[in-house]
Short mmCIF file of C-alpha atoms in Angstrom, two decimals:
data_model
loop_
_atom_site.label_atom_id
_atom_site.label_comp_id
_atom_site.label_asym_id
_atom_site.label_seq_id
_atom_site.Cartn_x
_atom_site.Cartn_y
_atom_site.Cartn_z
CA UNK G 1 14.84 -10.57 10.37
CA UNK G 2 13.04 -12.56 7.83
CA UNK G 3 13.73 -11.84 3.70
CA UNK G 4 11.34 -13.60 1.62
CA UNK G 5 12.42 -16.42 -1.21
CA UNK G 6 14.96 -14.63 -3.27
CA UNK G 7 14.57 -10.95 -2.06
CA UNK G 8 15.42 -8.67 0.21
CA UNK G 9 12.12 -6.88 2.52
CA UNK G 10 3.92 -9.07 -0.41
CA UNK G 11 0.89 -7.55 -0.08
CA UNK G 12 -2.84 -8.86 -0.20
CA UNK G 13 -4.48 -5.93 -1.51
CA UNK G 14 -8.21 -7.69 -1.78
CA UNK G 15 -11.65 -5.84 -2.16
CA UNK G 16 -12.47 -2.84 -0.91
CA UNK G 17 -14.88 -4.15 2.00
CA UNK G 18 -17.26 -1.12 3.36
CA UNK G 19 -17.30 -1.00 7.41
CA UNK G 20 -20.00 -2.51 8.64
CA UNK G 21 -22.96 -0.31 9.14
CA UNK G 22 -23.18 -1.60 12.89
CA UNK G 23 -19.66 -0.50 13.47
CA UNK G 24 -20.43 3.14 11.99
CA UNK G 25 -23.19 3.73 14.27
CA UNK G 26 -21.79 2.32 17.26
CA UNK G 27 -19.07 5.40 16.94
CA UNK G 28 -21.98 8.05 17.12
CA UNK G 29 -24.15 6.12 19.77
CA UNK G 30 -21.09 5.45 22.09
CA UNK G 31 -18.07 7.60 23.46
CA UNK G 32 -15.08 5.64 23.71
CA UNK G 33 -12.21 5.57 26.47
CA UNK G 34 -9.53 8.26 25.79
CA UNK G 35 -6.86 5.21 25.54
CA UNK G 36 -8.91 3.41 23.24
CA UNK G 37 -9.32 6.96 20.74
CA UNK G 38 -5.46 6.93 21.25
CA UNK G 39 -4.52 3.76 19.89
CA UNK G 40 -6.75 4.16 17.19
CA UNK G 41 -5.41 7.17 15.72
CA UNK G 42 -1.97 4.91 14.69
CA UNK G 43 -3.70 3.20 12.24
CA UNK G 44 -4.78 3.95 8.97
CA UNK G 45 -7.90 4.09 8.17
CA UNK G 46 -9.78 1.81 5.38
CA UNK G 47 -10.50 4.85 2.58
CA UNK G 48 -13.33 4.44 0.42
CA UNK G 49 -13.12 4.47 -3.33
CA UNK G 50 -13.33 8.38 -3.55
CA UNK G 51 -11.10 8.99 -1.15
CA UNK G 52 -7.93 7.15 -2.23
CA UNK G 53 -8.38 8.37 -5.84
CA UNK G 54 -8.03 12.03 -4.37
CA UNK G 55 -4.77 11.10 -2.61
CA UNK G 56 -1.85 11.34 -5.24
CA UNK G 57 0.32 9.21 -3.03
CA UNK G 58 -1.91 6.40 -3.21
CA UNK G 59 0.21 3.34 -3.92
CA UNK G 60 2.42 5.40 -5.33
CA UNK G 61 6.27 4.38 -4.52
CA UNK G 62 8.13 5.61 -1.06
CA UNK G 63 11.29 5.77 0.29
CA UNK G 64 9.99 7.32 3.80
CA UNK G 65 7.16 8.28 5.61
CA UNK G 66 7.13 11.87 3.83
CA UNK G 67 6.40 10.67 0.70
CA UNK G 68 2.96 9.29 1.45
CA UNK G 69 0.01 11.82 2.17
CA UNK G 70 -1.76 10.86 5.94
CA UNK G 71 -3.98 9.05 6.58
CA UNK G 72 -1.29 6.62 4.47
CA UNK G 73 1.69 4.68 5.26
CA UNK G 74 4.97 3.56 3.38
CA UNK G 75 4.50 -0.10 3.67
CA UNK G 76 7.17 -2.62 2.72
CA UNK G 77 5.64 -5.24 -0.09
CA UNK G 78 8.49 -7.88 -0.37
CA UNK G 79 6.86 -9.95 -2.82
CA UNK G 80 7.05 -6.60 -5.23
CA UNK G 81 10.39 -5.90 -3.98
CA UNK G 82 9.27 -2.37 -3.12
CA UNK G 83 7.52 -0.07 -0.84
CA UNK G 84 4.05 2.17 -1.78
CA UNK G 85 1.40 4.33 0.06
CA UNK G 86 -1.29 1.90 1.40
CA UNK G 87 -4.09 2.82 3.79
CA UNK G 88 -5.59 -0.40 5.82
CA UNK G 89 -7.23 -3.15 4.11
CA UNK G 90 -9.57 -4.33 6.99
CA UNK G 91 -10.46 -3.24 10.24
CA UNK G 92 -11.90 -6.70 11.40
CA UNK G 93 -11.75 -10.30 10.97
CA UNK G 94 -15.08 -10.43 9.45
CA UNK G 95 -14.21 -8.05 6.59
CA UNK G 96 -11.56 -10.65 5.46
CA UNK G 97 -11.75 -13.67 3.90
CA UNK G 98 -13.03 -16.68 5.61
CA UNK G 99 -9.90 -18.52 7.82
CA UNK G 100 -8.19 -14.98 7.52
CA UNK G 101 -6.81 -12.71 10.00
CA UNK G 102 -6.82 -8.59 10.05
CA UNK G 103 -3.32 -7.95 11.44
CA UNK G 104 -1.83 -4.44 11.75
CA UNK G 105 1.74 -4.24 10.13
CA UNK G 106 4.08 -1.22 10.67
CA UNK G 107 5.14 1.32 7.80
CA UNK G 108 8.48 3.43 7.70
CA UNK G 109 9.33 5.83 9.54
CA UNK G 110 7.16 5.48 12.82
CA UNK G 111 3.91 5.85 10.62
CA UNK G 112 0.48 4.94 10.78
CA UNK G 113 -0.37 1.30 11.09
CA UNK G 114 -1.78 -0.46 8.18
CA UNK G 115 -3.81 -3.61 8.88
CA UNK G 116 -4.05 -6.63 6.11
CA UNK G 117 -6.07 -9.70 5.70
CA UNK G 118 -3.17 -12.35 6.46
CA UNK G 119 -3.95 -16.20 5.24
CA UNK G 120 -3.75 -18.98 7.70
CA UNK G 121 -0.07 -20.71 7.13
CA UNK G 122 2.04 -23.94 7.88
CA UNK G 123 5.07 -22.18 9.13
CA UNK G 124 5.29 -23.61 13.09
CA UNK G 125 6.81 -22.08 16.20
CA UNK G 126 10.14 -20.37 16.06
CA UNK G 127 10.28 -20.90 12.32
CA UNK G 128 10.59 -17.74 9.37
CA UNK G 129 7.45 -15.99 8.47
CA UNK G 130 6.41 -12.96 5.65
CA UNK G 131 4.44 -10.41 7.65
CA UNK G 132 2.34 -10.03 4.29
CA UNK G 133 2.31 -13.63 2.80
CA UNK G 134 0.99 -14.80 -0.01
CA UNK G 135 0.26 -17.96 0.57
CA UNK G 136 0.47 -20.20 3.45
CA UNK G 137 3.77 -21.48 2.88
CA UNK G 138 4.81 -17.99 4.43
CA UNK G 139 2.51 -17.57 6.69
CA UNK G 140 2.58 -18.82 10.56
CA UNK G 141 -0.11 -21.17 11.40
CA UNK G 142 -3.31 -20.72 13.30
CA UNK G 143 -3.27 -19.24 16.87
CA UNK G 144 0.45 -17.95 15.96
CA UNK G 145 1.88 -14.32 14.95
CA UNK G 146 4.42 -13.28 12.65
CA UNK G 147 6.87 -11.39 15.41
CA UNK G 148 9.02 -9.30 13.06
CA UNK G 149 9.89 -12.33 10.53
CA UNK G 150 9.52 -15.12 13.49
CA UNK G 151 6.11 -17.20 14.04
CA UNK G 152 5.52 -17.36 17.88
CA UNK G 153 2.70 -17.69 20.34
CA UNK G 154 1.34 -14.56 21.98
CA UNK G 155 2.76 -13.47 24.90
CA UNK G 156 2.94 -11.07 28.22
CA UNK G 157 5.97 -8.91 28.61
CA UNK G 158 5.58 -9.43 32.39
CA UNK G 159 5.59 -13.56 32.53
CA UNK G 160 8.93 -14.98 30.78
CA UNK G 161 7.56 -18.26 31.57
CA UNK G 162 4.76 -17.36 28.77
CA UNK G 163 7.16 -18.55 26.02
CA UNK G 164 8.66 -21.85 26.13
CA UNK G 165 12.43 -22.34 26.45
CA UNK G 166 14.67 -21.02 24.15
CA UNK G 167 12.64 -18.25 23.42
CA UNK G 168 11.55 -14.51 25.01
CA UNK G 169 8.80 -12.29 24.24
CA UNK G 170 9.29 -9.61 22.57
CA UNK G 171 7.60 -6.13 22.29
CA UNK G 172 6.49 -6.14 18.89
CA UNK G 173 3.95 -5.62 15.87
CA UNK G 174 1.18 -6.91 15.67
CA UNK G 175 1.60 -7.35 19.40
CA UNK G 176 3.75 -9.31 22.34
CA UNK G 177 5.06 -12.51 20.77
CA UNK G 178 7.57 -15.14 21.38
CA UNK G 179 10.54 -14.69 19.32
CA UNK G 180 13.54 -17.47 19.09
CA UNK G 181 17.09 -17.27 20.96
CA UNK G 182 20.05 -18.90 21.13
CA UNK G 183 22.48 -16.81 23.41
CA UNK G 184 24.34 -19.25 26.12
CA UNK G 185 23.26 -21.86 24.10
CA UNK G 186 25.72 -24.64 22.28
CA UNK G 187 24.77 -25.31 18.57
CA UNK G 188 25.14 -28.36 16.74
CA UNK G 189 28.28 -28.53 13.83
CA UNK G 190 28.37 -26.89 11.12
CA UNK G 191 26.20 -23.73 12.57
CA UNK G 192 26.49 -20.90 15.01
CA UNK G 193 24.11 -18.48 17.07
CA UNK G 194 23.40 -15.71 14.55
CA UNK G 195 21.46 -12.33 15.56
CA UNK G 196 18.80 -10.63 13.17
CA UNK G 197 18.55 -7.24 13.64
CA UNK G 198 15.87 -7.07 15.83
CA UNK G 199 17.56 -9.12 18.74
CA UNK G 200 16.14 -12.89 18.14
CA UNK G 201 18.72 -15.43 17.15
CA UNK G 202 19.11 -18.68 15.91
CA UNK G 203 21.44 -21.48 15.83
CA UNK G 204 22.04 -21.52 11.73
CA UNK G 205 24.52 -22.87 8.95
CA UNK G 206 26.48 -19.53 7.78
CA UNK G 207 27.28 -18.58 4.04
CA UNK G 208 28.95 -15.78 3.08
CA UNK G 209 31.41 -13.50 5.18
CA UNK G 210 30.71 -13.78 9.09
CA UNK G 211 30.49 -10.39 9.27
CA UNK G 212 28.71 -10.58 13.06
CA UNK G 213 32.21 -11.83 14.16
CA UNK G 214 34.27 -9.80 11.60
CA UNK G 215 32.74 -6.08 11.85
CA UNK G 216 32.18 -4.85 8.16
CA UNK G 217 34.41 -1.90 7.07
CA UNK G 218 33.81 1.60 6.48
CA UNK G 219 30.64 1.59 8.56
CA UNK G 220 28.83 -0.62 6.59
CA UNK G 221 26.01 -3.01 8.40
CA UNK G 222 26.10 -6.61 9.13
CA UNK G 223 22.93 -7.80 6.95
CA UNK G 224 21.45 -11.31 7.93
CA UNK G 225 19.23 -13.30 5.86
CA UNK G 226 17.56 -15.91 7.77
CA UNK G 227 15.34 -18.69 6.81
CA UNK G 228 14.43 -21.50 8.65
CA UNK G 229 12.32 -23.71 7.04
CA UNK G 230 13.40 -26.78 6.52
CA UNK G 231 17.03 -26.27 7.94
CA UNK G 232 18.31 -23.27 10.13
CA UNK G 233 20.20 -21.20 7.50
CA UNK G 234 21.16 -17.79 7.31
CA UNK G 235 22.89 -15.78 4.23
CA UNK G 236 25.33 -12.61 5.53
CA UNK G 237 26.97 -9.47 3.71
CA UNK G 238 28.33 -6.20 4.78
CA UNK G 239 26.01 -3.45 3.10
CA UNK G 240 25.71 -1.48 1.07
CA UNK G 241 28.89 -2.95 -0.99
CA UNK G 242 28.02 -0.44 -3.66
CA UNK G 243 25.70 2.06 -5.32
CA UNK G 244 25.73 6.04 -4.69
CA UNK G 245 29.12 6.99 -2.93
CA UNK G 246 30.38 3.69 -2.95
CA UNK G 247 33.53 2.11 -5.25
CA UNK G 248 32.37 0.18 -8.54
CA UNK G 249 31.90 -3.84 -7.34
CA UNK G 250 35.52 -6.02 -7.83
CA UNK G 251 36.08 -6.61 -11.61
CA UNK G 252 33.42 -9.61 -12.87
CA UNK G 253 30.85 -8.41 -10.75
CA UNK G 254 27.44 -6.67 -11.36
CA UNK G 255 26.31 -3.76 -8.12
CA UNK G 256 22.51 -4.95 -8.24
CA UNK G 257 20.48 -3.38 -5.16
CA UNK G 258 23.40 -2.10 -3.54
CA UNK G 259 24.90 -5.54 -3.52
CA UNK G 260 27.77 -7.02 -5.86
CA UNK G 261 26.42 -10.25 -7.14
CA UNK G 262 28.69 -12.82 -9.41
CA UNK G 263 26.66 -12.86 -12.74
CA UNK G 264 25.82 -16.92 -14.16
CA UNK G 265 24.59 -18.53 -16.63
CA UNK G 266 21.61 -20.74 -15.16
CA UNK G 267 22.51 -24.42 -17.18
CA UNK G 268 26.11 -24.05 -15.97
CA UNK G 269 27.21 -26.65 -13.02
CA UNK G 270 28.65 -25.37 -10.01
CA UNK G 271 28.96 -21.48 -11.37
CA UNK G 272 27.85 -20.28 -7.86
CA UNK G 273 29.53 -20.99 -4.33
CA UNK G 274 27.82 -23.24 -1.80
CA UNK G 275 24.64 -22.02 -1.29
CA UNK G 276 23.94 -19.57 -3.59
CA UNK G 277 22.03 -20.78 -6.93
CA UNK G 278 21.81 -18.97 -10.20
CA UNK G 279 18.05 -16.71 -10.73
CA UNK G 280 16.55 -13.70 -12.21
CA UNK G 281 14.25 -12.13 -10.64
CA UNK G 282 12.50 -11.15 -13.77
CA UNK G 283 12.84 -11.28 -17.77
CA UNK G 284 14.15 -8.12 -17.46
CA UNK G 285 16.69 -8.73 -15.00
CA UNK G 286 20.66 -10.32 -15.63
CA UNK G 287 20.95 -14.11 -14.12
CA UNK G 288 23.14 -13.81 -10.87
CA UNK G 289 24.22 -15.77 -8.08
CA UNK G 290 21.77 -15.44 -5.12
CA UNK G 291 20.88 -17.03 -1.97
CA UNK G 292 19.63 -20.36 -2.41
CA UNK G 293 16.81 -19.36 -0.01
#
């Protein structure tokens, strides 16, 4: 799965757009198919101004679906480093941005889909992607989707010849899209065939503990960090390594996010292993080794 640059799981919240008059009236002028009033009612709807400020869970912080009042969603915002109660942003195309895209994005929990005016990218075929980007670095370029942290083409479930070698399409949000793999394949030196946790893999140069050949202890999960722009690489730990429940973090080490990080001072050479670099992630924060991602 894809982690943006120096986090762990970015949101375009633009304008309030009203729905197009047309749209409205169309609803009371036409009756819909039942499987087209079903698929509608797993999205969120775009609230008007009134309405959000009578929700109190409105982009409030959430740890799970609970904690957000329907018609919201918890939605994962990497580039805050947190998660909040959002209702959708669009419901078309034409209420974004020119050259921008309404794509529906899932929230925890199994909740309502929330759908976000995504910016046209750079990021080709089978390389990283931020399902909420916020800027085109990020972002997958035109006539691609961001499959769960991969950019592929659009696919159909029932053709594997629809994606091109090395690749299968996948079941996924914001719909079928080609998603990278390297199983049975041979990788070149220096990097193996590493899983994400939704089933794509990659071939990729390792740091930190293999723990997808070494199982982590005390059931701990196998976290991957993958980013693969302009080399394959991919960053691994077993976690949580600390936190609630869990032994202090080995002596000279600071538990940050349920991870024990080596702190650093940022003008001192070679303070962090290969491929980690020394950053804060704000003025607040301690400087600690992280992934040079």
């Amino acid at each position: 799965m894809r982690v943006t640059r120096h986090a762990f799981l970015a949101t375009l919240t633009g304008l309030l757009l009203p729905v197009p008059l047309v749209w409205a009236l169309s609803n009371l002028m036409f009756q819909r198919p039942a499987e087209q009033v079903q698929e509608d009612s797993r999205f969120s709807p775009m609230l008007g101004f009134e309405e959000r400020l009578s929700l109190q869970s409105y982009h409030r912080e959430c740890t799970k679906r609970a904690d957000c009042e329907p018609p919201l969603g918890c939605l994962a915002n990497i580039r805050a480093r947190k998660h909040y109660c959002s209702d959708s942003d669009c419901v078309t195309d034409a209420q974004c941005p020119e050259g921008f895209t309404c794509r529906p994005l899932p929230t925890l929990g199994g909740g309502p889909l929330v759908r976000f005016c995504i910016p046209p990218g750079v990021r080709k075929e089978g390389e990283t992607c931020i399902s909420i980007p916020s800027g085109q670095d990020s972002a997958c370029a035109p006539g691609l989707l961001c499959a769960q942290g991969w950019c592929g083409r659009p696919c159909r479930l029932d053709d594997s010849a629809s994606c091109p070698t090395g690749s299968y399409c996948a079941d996924v949000i914001p719909g079928p899209a080609c998603r990278p793999s390297c199983e049975g394949q041979t990788c070149p030196e220096g990097q193996q065939c590493m899983r994400d946790t939704h089933g794509a893999s990659t071939c990729a140069q390792v740091y930190g503990p293999d723990c997808q050949r070494t199982p982590c202890p005390d059931g701990r999960k196998c976290l991957a960090l993958f980013i693969a722009k302009p080399q394959a690489k991919v960053w691994t730990q077993c976690f949580p390594e600390c936190g609630k429940d869990r032994p202090p973090c080995a002596k000279g080490l600071v538990c940050d996010r349920a991870s024990c990080l080596k702190p650093c001072e940022p003008d001192s050479p070679d303070v962090c292993a290969p491929g980690y670099r020394c950053l804060r992630l704000n003025e607040q924060q301690p400087w600690l080794c992280r992934p040079d991602m």
